Amino acid sequence: MTEFVDIGALADIPVQGARLVRTAQGCIAVFRTADDRVFALDDRCPHKGGPLSEGIVHGSSVTCPLHNWVFDMNTGQATGADNGQVGTYATRVEKGRILIDASRIARSHAA
Amino acid sequence: MKRKLVVIGAGMASGRMLEHLFEADPDAYDVTLFNLEPRGNYNRLMLSPVLSGEKTYEDIVTHDDDWYAAHGVTCHFGEAVVGIDREARRIRTNKRETEYDALVIATGSAPFIIPVAGKELPGVVTYRDLEDTNAMIQAGIAGKDAVVIGGGLLGLEAAAGMAARGASVTVIHLMDHLMERQLDPAAGYLLKRDLESRGIRVHCGGATKAILGNDRAEAVLLEDGTVYPADLVCMAVGIRPETRIAVDARIEVERGIVVDDALRTSDPHIFALGECVEHRNQLFGLVAPLYDQAKVLVKSLLGEAAEFRPVQTATKLKVTGCDLFSAGDFAEAEGREDIVFRDPGRGIYKRLVLEGDRIIGIVMYGDTADGNWFYSLMKDGTDIGDMRETLIFGPAFQGGGKLDPMEAVAALPPEAEICGCNGICKGRIVEAVQGGATTLDAVRAQTKASGSCGTCTGLVEQVMKATLGDAFAAPIPAGMCSCTDHSHEDVRRLIKSMGLKSIPAVMQELGWKTIGGCHSCRPALNFYLLADWPTEYRDDRQSRFVNERNHANIQKDGTYSVVPRMWGGVTTPAELRAIADAAEKYDVPMVKVTGGQRLDLLGIRKEDLPHIWADLNKAGLVSGHAYSKGLRTVKTCVGKEFCRFGTQDSTGLGVRLEKLLWGSWTPHKVKLGVSGCPRNCAEATCKDIGVICVDSGYQISVAGAAGMELKETEPLASTPSEDEAIEIITAFIQLYRENAKYLDRAYKWVAKVGLDWVKERVVQDPDERRALVERFEISQSIYRRDPWAEHSASDQSGKWAPMADFTLEAAE
Ligand code: SRM
Ligand SMILES: Cc1cc2nc3c(=O)[nH]c(=O)nc-3n(C[C@H](O)[C@H](O)[C@H](O)COP(=O)(O)OP(=O)(O)OC[C@H]3O[C@@H](n4cnc5c(N)ncnc54)[C@H](O)[C@@H]3O)c2cc1C
Ligand code: SF4
Ligand code: FES
């Protein structure tokens, strides 16, 4: 079952930017696109661990800041010639608040 | 016997409902109608033409006294319902109580008032009813200053209406483009341009801080300090359902009054429709679905089964001359594809969003003639697979069967115009090709076709291909990136010549092929725009690479390095002490002397950045921009103050230069060196700009390199005067800023334009040199600032930390 937890307000994330959510399993990058959609991805690039949260957001893609791999945030899949995938988390925006699927961070949250 | 129906609110939705009710069964109900406004139903949508003077109030009344009398409606206008007694089935006003068998709540919505100081001053209005409209008409007739807060549908209609009456209007919009819920940035840009061309000032990205004035509104103050004079302020930032009486009566209310498919509330005797309701988590703000609700509600009132199913609605703006159309969902998402058509010459932008072979979203600006056709394809879920190639050209092009773009070009008559800018027709291009011009450049040189804005390049190539057949080899596009075929040089030139001042403006006018660019073109555009329009363009932080966005260098483990400036490599015990203290306080793993004569604090956590900056700021230390495509370091040697060979004060000159140049953004990084004599201890002759001091003055040389390439500088000028040396160096940097391609170091740029071209401008032509220096100074009036101080301000520092931390929770 999917349990959604509140992580903050949409307004806390700059448009075309990202903020982090820290969990026991590592950081999750929460992105906001130009048209106010929200995506959540593991903040570790599968290439060499670059912090995706610091990448440039364009459309529904983000470019890793370290060596420019480009990821489709819908799937977490690297695009173009690069091969790799990052984990994604379901998100919802309700009344200006961001909710994120907690099932994968539940271990720490439930404590 | 007739049953008693009480209706609260005489607006668009209940008005339509009453019409249907009397048509369906005039004898079913005795109707009593209450309205807060002192009048019956009029066409609220048409308030905008009333405001602009195209219509009068009388023109837009939908139900007059005679109509209500003819249908036996008991009217109480100017009388608000203040309570509902559900047990006794009675409503209450301040004058009377009235019983009902069925009650309909149709109270519409209330404008949202942003909670800023001064919001209650006289002269602050909203835009909802005739009273508001009349207040704005007055402002216009009197030729006053008006400010509209909110660049959505209502705000823009208010602005255009007042402007049409003669007011001087400014629109303040919180988001970066107008009508962001209906339009994407490209269409928003075109809309802004059209409004500006009719004299309306548009300030996007502006947050209102307060409305100023003593006895009435006088001005509006924004968070960024801008003040706009305002005799009248119209707040049009949004609406919320008017639910107060329902809440008091303890009927179920979420954001709106909750209704089921039959439009019944949680009380079986009470119904609701219009903007006050919430149906399956959805609110409504346009009339089309409300009219559907009216039909359904009549059935429910007459005991027939009916279900309300909202359909998608399309938005248009009722401002003459601003043609826009928007419908459906235009967010980018997996499995979605865009078809984009831009005609910069005519200010047209069309975008269809496809999912599989169906249209799910439409945004159009400038030419909306095909809007309804697309809209019906969308609503009907039509499979557009067969017409995909030519779909965007509208129904006129759908002759049955697929249309091959090549055939279409081949079929064009010789007099068909291909290049709009230069008025070149197909025949002229064919002639040139047959005369031997077989490359695009040759065709351009001979005919000028595609030589101006360049958007017809594809078409010109198709004409060439149709003429040459397989002999034509399409050139590999030399575009900045896959978003455009324009080269960096073209884009720079066009930004200046066409006066493009925002990223969406560049993307629209130069026909970008993607919606919002990519990580490669956005930083370049951001630089070009801020270099060309320093006072008008606002830096777009999200278009910058991580280091420039965070004002520190990211390390391979995600921590950062912090390098404070040491002017000309000179420091003081107090500065060193502050650096040492900071290094200890933030557990800095390594303190290193850089190759640029200063200290690097490596391994700092992102959330500590604003705090370490604040500490360093206190000791007078500012950002060293060790991360920027901008002025980095000015290396110096000790010079004549101490050194036995020194000829001039090289340290002093270095410090002067660094204090003048710091903070400026450049196409790539800029490093300087100043040596006090030809022994050159500051390694000045491998920098972007180097100065060697000699007895007779200063030898300036430029275009050196000591990174991936190694190259000695080339002499630019010699001068006996320190001031003139500084002027020449500044002019050189400004020329580089204005002309070079993003990510070309100075030596690469000089190799392209030639050192003689540079000399002509910064050495031989003193007027040009002074003009360059002046433009540099204008830019520096904005950018010669410490970014660390800005970002470490206490209200900003929280933004650098994670927004939520579940590890803490686990530990508790
Ligand atoms: C810190 C420093 C090395 C040091 O410990 O001394 C350094 C560190 C980096 N240099 Fe450098 N460069 C440093 C002096 C130099 C110098 C020497 C100088 O400035 O006198 C050069 C040769 C001169 C030149 O600029 O060409 C130099 C040529 C480069 C280059 C090659 C540039 C080129 O056009 O060929 C790069 C790569 C680039 O910029 O694209 C680079 C890039 C980098 C980056 C920013 C790599 C990156 O993108 O992350 C390094 C950041 C490390 C970090 O995490 O902080 N660094 N780098 C020096 C900082 C100087 C300062 O105080 O600001
Ligand atoms: C300037 C303007 C332009 C617009 N343009 C468009 C457009 O182009 N296209 C489009 O689709 N939509 C447009 N709209 C929106 C459209 O007008 C609304 O969707 C529609 O009017 C909502 O109808 P309604 O009956 O729910 O509410 P309303 O029409 O607002 O009627 C509600 C009525 O209830 C009264 N009332 C409230 N509380 C009480 C109470 N307690 N007791 C008694 N009476 C009460 C109010 O005074 C009001 O008269 C526009 C709106 C405005 C203001
Ligand atoms: S030379 Fe510069 S870029 Fe290369 S490892 Fe050293 S600091 Fe990093
Ligand atoms: S670490 Fe992300 S691209 Fe290399």
XYZ file of N, CA and C in Angstrom, chain B residues 314-385:
216
model
N -12.135 25.240 -22.855
C -11.069 26.002 -23.496
C -11.113 27.428 -22.978
N -9.947 28.048 -22.916
C -9.874 29.433 -22.440
C -9.525 30.359 -23.577
N -10.210 31.478 -23.619
C -9.805 32.566 -24.520
C -9.727 33.817 -23.671
N -9.038 34.809 -24.167
C -8.926 36.074 -23.430
C -9.719 37.111 -24.204
N -10.586 37.832 -23.474
C -11.415 38.808 -24.184
C -10.714 40.167 -24.217
N -9.536 40.189 -24.827
C -8.848 41.458 -25.015
C -8.616 41.587 -26.501
N -9.225 42.635 -27.091
C -9.142 42.779 -28.533
C -7.684 42.832 -28.966
N -7.332 42.000 -29.946
C -5.958 42.033 -30.450
C -5.031 41.040 -29.784
N -5.465 40.429 -28.683
C -4.642 39.386 -28.072
C -5.355 38.056 -28.277
N -4.894 37.351 -29.275
C -5.595 36.155 -29.690
C -4.970 34.940 -29.055
N -5.603 34.369 -28.065
C -5.013 33.161 -27.506
C -6.068 32.099 -27.284
N -5.613 30.884 -27.240
C -6.503 29.749 -27.093
C -5.741 28.691 -26.318
N -6.380 28.145 -25.289
C -5.686 27.142 -24.500
C -6.690 26.130 -24.002
N -6.352 24.873 -24.092
C -7.264 23.838 -23.611
C -6.481 22.593 -23.261
N -7.011 21.847 -22.324
C -6.438 20.551 -21.988
C -5.168 20.682 -21.177
N -4.372 19.637 -21.252
C -3.213 19.492 -20.389
C -1.978 19.672 -21.249
N -1.171 20.696 -20.937
C 0.008 20.889 -21.787
C 1.310 20.677 -21.031
N 1.244 19.955 -19.914
C 2.474 19.628 -19.202
C 3.260 18.604 -20.016
N 4.588 18.680 -19.933
C 5.390 17.647 -20.571
C 5.391 16.413 -19.683
N 5.271 15.248 -20.254
C 5.293 14.033 -19.439
C 5.695 12.868 -20.313
N 5.938 11.746 -19.653
C 6.361 10.560 -20.371
C 5.301 10.177 -21.396
N 5.755 9.762 -22.556
C 4.812 9.289 -23.552
C 4.083 10.417 -24.255
N 4.399 11.646 -23.901
C 3.758 12.758 -24.594
C 4.718 13.339 -25.611
N 4.140 13.901 -26.654
C 4.968 14.498 -27.684
C 4.404 15.852 -28.024
N 5.260 16.755 -28.424
C 4.795 18.075 -28.799
C 4.953 18.291 -30.286
N 3.980 18.965 -30.867
C 4.184 19.494 -32.210
C 4.195 21.003 -32.042
N 5.288 21.625 -32.454
C 5.417 23.068 -32.247
C 5.529 23.759 -33.587
N 4.812 24.841 -33.720
C 4.931 25.668 -34.904
C 5.150 27.101 -34.459
N 6.220 27.728 -34.938
C 6.428 29.129 -34.580
C 6.610 29.919 -35.855
N 5.925 31.024 -35.954
C 6.146 31.945 -37.057
C 6.529 33.280 -36.435
N 7.847 33.483 -36.221
C 8.269 34.681 -35.516
C 7.823 35.956 -36.225
N 7.855 35.939 -37.555
C 7.525 37.144 -38.303
C 6.129 37.640 -37.971
N 5.198 36.701 -37.839
C 3.825 37.114 -37.586
C 3.414 36.937 -36.122
N 4.372 36.608 -35.261
C 4.046 36.472 -33.841
C 3.091 35.331 -33.557
N 3.318 34.223 -34.237
C 2.404 33.095 -34.051
C 3.125 31.940 -33.369
N 2.409 31.312 -32.475
C 2.942 30.148 -31.775
C 1.797 29.167 -31.626
N 2.043 27.932 -32.028
C 1.011 26.910 -31.849
C 1.689 25.666 -31.307
N 1.055 25.058 -30.352
C 1.642 23.853 -29.796
C 0.524 22.861 -29.505
N 0.699 21.655 -30.013
C -0.238 20.578 -29.714
C 0.496 19.553 -28.874
N -0.150 19.077 -27.828
C 0.436 18.027 -27.010
C -0.280 16.729 -27.356
N 0.497 15.736 -27.753
C -0.090 14.459 -28.153
C 0.257 13.381 -27.148
N -0.704 12.496 -26.938
C -0.407 11.285 -26.180
C -0.842 10.159 -27.094
N 0.101 9.345 -27.536
C -0.209 8.377 -28.572
C -0.660 9.147 -29.794
N -1.813 8.791 -30.330
C -2.299 9.484 -31.515
C -3.468 10.406 -31.207
N -3.522 10.879 -29.953
C -4.620 11.784 -29.603
C -4.068 13.113 -29.097
N -4.830 14.156 -29.380
C -4.452 15.472 -28.847
C -4.959 15.553 -27.420
N -4.094 15.969 -26.486
C -4.578 16.156 -25.120
C -4.369 17.580 -24.621
N -3.682 18.387 -25.384
C -3.496 19.763 -24.945
C -3.232 20.685 -26.128
N -3.684 21.916 -25.997
C -3.541 22.894 -27.083
C -3.145 24.240 -26.484
N -2.118 24.858 -27.011
C -1.812 26.250 -26.654
C -1.574 26.981 -27.968
N -2.293 28.054 -28.183
C -2.109 28.794 -29.431
C -2.047 30.271 -29.125
N -1.228 30.985 -29.892
C -1.199 32.430 -29.749
C -1.027 33.071 -31.124
N -1.730 34.135 -31.333
C -1.531 34.909 -32.560
C -2.481 34.527 -33.664
N -2.648 33.241 -33.898
C -3.596 32.774 -34.902
C -4.339 31.604 -34.277
N -5.587 31.869 -33.883
C -6.323 30.832 -33.158
C -7.476 30.302 -33.991
N -7.420 30.600 -35.286
C -8.542 30.233 -36.150
C -8.845 28.726 -36.074
N -7.790 27.917 -35.954
C -8.007 26.472 -35.945
C -8.255 25.919 -34.548
N -8.326 26.794 -33.578
C -8.476 26.354 -32.192
C -9.647 25.420 -31.987
N -10.774 25.796 -32.516
C -11.954 24.967 -32.274
C -11.872 23.621 -32.979
N -11.195 23.607 -34.112
C -11.023 22.340 -34.820
C -10.154 21.384 -33.987
N -9.027 21.918 -33.503
C -8.173 21.095 -32.638
C -8.947 20.658 -31.389
N -9.696 21.618 -30.863
C -10.428 21.359 -29.629
C -11.422 20.221 -29.812
N -12.091 20.208 -30.968
C -13.057 19.125 -31.153
C -12.330 17.805 -31.378
N -11.176 17.845 -32.039
C -10.384 16.602 -32.174
C -9.993 16.097 -30.788
N -9.673 17.035 -29.918
C -9.263 16.653 -28.569
C -10.434 16.079 -27.793
N -11.553 16.794 -27.810
C -12.716 16.345 -27.032
C -13.210 14.988 -27.507
N -13.193 14.801 -28.835
C -13.706 13.541 -29.387
C -12.673 12.430 -29.313
N -11.465 12.748 -28.898
C -10.425 11.721 -28.833
C -10.100 11.153 -30.206
N -10.189 11.978 -31.244
C -9.954 11.510 -32.615
C -8.514 11.004 -32.797
N -8.373 9.896 -33.511
C -7.043 9.377 -33.840
C -6.460 10.248 -34.950
N -5.375 10.944 -34.659
C -4.845 11.875 -35.651
C -3.620 11.296 -36.358
N -3.376 9.988 -36.150
C -2.185 9.337 -36.695
C -1.938 9.671 -38.160
